[in-house]
mmCIF file of C-alpha atoms in Angstrom:
data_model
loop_
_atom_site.group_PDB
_atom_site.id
_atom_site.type_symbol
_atom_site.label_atom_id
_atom_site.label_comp_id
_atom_site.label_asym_id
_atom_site.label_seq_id
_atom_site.Cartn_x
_atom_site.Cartn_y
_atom_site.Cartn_z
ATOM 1 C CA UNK A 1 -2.771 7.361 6.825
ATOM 2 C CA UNK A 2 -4.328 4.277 8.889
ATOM 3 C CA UNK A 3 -6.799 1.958 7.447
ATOM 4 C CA UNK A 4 -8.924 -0.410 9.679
ATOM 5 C CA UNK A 5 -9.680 -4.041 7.922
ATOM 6 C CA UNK A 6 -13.400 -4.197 7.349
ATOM 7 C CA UNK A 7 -13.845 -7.528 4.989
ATOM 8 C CA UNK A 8 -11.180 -10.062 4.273
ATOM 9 C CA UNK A 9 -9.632 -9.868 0.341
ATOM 10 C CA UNK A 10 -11.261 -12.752 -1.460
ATOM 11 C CA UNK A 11 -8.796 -15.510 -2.293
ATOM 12 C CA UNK A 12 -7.134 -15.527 -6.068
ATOM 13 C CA UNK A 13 -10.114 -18.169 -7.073
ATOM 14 C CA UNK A 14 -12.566 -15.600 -6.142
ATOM 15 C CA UNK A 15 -13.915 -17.379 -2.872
ATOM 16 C CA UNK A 16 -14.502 -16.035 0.296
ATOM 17 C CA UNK A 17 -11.849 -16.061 3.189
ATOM 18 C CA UNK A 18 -12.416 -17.257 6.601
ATOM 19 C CA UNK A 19 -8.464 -15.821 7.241
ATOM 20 C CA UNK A 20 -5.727 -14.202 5.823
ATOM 21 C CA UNK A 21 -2.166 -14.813 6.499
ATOM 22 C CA UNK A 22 -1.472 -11.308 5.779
ATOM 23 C CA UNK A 23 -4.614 -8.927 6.704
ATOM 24 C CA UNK A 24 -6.842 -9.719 10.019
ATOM 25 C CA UNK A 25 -10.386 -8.640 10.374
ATOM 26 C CA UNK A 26 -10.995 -5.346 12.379
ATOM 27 C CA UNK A 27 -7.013 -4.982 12.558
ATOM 28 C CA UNK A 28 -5.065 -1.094 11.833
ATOM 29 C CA UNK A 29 -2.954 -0.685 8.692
ATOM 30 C CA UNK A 30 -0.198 2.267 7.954
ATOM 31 C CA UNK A 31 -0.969 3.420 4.166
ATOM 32 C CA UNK A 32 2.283 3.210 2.661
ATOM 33 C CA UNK A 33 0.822 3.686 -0.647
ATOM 34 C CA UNK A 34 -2.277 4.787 -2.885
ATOM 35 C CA UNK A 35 -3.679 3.876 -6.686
ATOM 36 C CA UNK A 36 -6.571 5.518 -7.798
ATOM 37 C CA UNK A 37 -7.127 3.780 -11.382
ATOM 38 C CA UNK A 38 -9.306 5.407 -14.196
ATOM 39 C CA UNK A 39 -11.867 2.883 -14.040
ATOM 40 C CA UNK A 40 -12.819 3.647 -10.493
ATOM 41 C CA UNK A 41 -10.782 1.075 -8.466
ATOM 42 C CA UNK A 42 -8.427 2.403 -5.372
ATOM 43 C CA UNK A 43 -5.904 0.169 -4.083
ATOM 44 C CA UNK A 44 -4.053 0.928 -1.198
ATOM 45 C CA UNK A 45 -0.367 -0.511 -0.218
ATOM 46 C CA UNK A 46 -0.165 -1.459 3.294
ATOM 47 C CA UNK A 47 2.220 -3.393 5.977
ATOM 48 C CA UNK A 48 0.835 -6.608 6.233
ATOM 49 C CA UNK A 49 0.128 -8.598 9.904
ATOM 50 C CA UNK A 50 4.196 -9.675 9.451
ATOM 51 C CA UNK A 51 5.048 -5.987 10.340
ATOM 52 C CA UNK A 52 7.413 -6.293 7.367
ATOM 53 C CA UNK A 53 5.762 -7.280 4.077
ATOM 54 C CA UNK A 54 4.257 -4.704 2.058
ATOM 55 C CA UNK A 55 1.370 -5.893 -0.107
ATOM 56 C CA UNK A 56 -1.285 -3.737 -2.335
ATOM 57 C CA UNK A 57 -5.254 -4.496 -1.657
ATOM 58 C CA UNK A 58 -8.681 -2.898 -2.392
ATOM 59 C CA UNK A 59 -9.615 -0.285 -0.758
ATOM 60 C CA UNK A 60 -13.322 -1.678 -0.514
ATOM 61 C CA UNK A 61 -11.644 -3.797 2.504
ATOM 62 C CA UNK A 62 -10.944 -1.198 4.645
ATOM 63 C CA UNK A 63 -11.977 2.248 6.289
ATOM 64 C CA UNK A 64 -10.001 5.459 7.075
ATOM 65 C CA UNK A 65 -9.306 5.848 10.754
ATOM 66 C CA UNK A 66 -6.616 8.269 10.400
ATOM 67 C CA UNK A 67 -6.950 10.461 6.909
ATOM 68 C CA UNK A 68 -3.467 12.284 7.586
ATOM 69 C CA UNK A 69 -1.650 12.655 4.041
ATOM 70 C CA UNK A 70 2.375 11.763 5.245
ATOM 71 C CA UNK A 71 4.300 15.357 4.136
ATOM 72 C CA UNK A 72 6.848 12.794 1.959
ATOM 73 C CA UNK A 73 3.919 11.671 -0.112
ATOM 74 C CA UNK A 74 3.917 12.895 -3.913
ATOM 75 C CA UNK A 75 0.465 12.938 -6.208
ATOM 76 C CA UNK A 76 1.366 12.179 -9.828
ATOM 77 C CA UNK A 77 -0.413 11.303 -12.743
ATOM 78 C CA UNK A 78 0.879 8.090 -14.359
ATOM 79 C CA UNK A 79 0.235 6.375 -17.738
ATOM 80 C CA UNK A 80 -2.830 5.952 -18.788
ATOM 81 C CA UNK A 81 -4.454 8.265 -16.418
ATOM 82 C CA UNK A 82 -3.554 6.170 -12.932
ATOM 83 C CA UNK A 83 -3.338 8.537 -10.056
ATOM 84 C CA UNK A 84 -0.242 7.524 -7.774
ATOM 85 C CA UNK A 85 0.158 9.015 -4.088
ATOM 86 C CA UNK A 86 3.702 7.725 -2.538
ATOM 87 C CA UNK A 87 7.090 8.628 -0.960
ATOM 88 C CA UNK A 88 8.334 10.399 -4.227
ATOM 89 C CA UNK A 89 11.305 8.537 -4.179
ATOM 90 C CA UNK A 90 8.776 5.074 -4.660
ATOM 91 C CA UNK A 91 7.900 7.230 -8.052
ATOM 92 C CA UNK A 92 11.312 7.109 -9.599
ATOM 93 C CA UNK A 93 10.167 4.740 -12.970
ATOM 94 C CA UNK A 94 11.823 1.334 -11.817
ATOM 95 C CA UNK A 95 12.097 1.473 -8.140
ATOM 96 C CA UNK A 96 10.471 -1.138 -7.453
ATOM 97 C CA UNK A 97 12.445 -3.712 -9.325
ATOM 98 C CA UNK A 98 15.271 -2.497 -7.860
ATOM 99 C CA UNK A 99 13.844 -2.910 -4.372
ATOM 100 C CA UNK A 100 12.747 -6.566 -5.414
ATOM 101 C CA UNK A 101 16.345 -7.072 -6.873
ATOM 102 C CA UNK A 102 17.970 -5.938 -3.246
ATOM 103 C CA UNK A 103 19.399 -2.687 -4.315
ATOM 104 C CA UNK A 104 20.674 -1.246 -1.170
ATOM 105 C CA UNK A 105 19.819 2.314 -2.038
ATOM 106 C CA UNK A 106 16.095 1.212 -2.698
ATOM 107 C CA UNK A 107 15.814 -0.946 0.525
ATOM 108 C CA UNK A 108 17.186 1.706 2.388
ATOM 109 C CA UNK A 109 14.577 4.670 1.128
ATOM 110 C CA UNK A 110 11.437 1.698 1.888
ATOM 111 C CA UNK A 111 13.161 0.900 5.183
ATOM 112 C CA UNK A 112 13.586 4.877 6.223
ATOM 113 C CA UNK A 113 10.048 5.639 4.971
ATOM 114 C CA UNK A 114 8.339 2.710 6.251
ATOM 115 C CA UNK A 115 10.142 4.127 9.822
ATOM 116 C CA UNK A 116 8.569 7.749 9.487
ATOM 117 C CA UNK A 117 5.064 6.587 8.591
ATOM 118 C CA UNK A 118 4.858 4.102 12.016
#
């Protein structure tokens, strides 16, 4: 799935960005990630301008330009309602803090996915 930039996020204080270090106006973006919450709000997880970083945004920033669903993506149904499309492995109930904490196992399955999706 490929997003295109349309508005830059607005800054933690709520103002309005000129430019992002991580997300460029009009710029492409490989999905890695969705959140559909109960309350309405989508926020997508993309690879940021670094090529590297992976960082989650609103999806009222951006546009499809490529709708494809990746075959390793799972749909599940998390607490509270939150609807959760990822690599199923990203699923697994503390993946990510193992990622953050440098477990090699967890780096590996971002750094093989985040190879298939590009």
């Amino acid at each position: 799935m490929k997003v295109i930039c349309t508005k830059l996020p607005l800054s933690p204080t709520g103002e309005v960005l000129e430019a992002s270090p991580w997300v460029t106006l009009d710029a492409e973006y490989c999905v890695v990630s969705l959140l559909a919450n109960p309350g309405g709000r989508v926020e997508i997880q993309i690879v940021t301008d670094d090529g590297r970083s992976l960082a989650w945004y609103q999806s009222v920033y951006f546009i499809t330009v490529d709708g494809t669903v990746p075959d390793s993506w799972t749909v599940q149904i998390g607490e509270g309602g939150m609807l959760e499309l990822a690599p199923t492995a990203w699923l697994v109930p503390g993946f990510w803090e193992a990622y953050y904490d440098g477990d090699p196992s967890a780096v590996d399955a971002v750094e093989a996915e985040l190879r298939r999706l590009r």
